[in-house]
Short mmCIF file of C-alpha atoms in Angstrom, two decimals:
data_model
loop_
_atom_site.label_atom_id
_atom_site.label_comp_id
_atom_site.label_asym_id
_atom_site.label_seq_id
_atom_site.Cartn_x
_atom_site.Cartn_y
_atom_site.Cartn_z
CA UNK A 184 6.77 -8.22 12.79
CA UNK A 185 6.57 -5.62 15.12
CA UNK A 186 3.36 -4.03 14.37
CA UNK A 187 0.07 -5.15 15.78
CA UNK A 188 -1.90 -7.03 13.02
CA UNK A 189 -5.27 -5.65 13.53
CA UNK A 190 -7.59 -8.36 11.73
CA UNK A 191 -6.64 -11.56 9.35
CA UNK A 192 -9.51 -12.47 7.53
CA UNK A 193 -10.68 -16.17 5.84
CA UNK A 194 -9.61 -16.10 2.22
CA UNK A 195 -11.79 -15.12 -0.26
CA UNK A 196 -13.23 -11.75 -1.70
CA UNK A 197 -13.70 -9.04 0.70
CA UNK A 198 -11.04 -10.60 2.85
CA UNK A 199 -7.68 -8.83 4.24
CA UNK A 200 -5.12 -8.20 6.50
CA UNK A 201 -4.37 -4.97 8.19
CA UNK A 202 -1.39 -3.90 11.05
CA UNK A 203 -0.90 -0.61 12.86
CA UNK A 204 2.31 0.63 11.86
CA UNK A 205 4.76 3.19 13.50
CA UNK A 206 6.10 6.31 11.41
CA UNK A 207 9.57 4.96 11.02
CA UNK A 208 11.35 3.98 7.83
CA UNK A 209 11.24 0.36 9.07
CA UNK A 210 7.60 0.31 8.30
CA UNK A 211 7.77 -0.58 5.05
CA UNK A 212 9.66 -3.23 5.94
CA UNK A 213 6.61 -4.61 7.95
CA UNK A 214 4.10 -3.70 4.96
CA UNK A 215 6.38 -5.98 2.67
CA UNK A 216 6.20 -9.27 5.49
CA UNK A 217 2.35 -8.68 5.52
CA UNK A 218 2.22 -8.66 2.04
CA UNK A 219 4.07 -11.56 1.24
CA UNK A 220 2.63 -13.37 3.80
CA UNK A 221 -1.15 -12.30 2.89
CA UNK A 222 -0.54 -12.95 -0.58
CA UNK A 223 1.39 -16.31 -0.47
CA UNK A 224 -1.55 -17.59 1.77
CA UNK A 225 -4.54 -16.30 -1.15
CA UNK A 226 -2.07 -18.22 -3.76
CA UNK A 227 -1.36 -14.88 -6.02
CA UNK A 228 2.44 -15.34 -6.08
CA UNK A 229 2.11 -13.11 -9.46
CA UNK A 230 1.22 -10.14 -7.45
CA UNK A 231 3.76 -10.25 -4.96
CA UNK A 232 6.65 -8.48 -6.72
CA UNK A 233 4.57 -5.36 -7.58
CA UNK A 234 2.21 -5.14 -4.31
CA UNK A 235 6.13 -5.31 -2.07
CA UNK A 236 6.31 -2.62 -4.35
CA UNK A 237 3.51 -0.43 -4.11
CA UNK A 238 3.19 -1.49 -0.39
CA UNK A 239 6.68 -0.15 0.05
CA UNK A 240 6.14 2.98 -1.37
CA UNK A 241 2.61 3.91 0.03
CA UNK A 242 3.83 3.41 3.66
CA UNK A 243 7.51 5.12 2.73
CA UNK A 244 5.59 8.33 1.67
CA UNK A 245 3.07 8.13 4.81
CA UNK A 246 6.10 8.04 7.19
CA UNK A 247 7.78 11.06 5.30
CA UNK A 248 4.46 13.12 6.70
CA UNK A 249 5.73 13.59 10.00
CA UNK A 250 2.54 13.40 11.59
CA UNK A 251 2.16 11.39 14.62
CA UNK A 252 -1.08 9.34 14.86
CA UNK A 253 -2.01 6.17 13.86
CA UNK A 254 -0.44 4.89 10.38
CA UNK A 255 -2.70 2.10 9.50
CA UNK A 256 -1.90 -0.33 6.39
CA UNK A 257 -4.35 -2.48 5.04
CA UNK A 258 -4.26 -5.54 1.85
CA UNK A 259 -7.70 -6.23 1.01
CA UNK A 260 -8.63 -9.17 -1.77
CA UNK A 261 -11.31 -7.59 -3.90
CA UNK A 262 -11.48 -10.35 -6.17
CA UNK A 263 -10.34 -14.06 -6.64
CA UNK A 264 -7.60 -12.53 -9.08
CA UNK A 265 -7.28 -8.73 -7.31
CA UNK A 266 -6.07 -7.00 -4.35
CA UNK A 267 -6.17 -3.52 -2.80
CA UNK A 268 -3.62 -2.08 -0.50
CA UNK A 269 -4.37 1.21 1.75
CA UNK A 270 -2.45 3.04 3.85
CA UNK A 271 -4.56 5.35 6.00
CA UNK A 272 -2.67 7.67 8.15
CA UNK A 273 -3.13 11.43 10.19
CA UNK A 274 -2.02 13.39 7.66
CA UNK A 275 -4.87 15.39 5.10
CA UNK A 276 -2.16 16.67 2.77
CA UNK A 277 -3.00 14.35 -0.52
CA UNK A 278 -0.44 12.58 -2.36
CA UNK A 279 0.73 14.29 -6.03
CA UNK A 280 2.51 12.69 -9.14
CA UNK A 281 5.71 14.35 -10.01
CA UNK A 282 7.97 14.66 -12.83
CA UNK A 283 11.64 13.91 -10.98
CA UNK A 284 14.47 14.56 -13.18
CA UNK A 285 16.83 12.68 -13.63
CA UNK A 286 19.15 13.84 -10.78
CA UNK A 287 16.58 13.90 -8.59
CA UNK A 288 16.75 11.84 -5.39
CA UNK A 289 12.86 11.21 -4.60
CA UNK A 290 10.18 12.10 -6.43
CA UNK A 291 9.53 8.34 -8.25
CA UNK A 292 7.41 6.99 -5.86
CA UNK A 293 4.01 7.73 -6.72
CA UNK A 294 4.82 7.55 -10.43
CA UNK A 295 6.27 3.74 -9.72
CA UNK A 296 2.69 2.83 -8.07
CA UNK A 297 1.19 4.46 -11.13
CA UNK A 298 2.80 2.72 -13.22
CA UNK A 299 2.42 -1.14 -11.59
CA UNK A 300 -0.89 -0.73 -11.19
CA UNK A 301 -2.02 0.79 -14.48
CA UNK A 302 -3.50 3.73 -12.65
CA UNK A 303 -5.94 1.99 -10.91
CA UNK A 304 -4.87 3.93 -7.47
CA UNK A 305 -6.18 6.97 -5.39
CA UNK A 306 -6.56 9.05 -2.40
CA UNK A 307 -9.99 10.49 -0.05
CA UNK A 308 -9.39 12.51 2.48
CA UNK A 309 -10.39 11.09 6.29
CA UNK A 310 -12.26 12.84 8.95
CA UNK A 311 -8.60 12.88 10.68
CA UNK A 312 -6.07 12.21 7.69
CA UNK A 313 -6.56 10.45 4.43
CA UNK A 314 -6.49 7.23 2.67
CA UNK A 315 -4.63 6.12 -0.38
CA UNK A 316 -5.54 2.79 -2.21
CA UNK A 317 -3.98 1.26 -5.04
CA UNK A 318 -5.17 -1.57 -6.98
CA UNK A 319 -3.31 -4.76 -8.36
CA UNK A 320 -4.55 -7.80 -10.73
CA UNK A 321 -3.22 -11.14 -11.98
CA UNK A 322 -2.26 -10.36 -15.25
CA UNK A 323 -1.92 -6.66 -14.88
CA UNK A 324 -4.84 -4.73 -16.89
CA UNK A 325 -8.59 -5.61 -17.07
#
C-alpha cells in the first residue's frame, strides 16, 4: 500500500483506519486493501464484499474530480455490527444519483452505494471540499 495510513485505531466502536490517498485510479485499489484488512481484523467478514464495494466507488468518483489536494479515505466502526466509510477530498461539488441508461458507460456508481447500503449514505460540504459517508451493517437493514 502506497498511501500513508494516517491512524489505526484499537478495535471497538469509534475505532478506524484512515490513509491519504493520491487522485489516481489506483486509489481505489488502496481503499479496497484497507478495507479488507480493517475489516478482517474487527471480524465482520459479512461486510467486506459490499464496503470493497462502496469503498471502490466513493474514492473512484473523488479521483474523477480533478482537484488536486488531499484525498483522504477513512473506515470508521460505529458499532460492534456497523461501519462507516468517508472519503473527504478538495472538491465542494456534491455527489448526485443518476438514472444511467442502459448504454450508458458511468453513471451506476452512486446508485450501487445506494443500493448496498440501504440509503444510509451522504455528503456535507468541508471548509475546503466535502465529505461523503456511507453506512454498512451485518445483516444489511436495521
Amino acid at each position: 500500500m502506497t498511501g500513508t495510513i494516517i491512524a489505526l485505531g484499537e478495535q471497538g466502536p469509534a475505532s478506524g483506519a484512515s490513509i491519504e490517498l493520491p487522485y489516481r485510479p489506483e486509489s481505489a485499489s488502496q481503499a479496497r486493501q484497507l478495507v479488507r484488512m480493517v475489516l478482517a481484523e474487527w471480524s465482520l467478514d459479512d461486510l467486506v464484499d459490499d464496503a470493497v464495494l462502496v469503498a471502490s466507488e466513493m474514492v473512484t468518483n473523488s479521483a474523477k474530480t480533478g482537484c488536486h489536494t488531499a484525498m483522504t479515505f477513512q473506515i470508521i466502526r460505529t458499532t460492534a455490527a456497523s461501519v462507516r466509510i468517508l472519503v473527504t477530498d478538495g472538491c465542494r461539488v456534491l455527489p448526485v444519483r443518476i438514472k444511467a441508461g442502459s448504454g450508458d458507460e458511468s453513471g451506476r456508481g452512486l446508485e450501487l452505494v445506494h443500493k448496498l447500503t440501504h440509503g444510509r449514505w451522504g455528503a456535507s460540504l468541508e471548509p475546503l471540499g466535502k465529505t461523503v459517508h456511507a453506512d454498512l451493517r451485518v445483516g444489511g437493514k436495521p
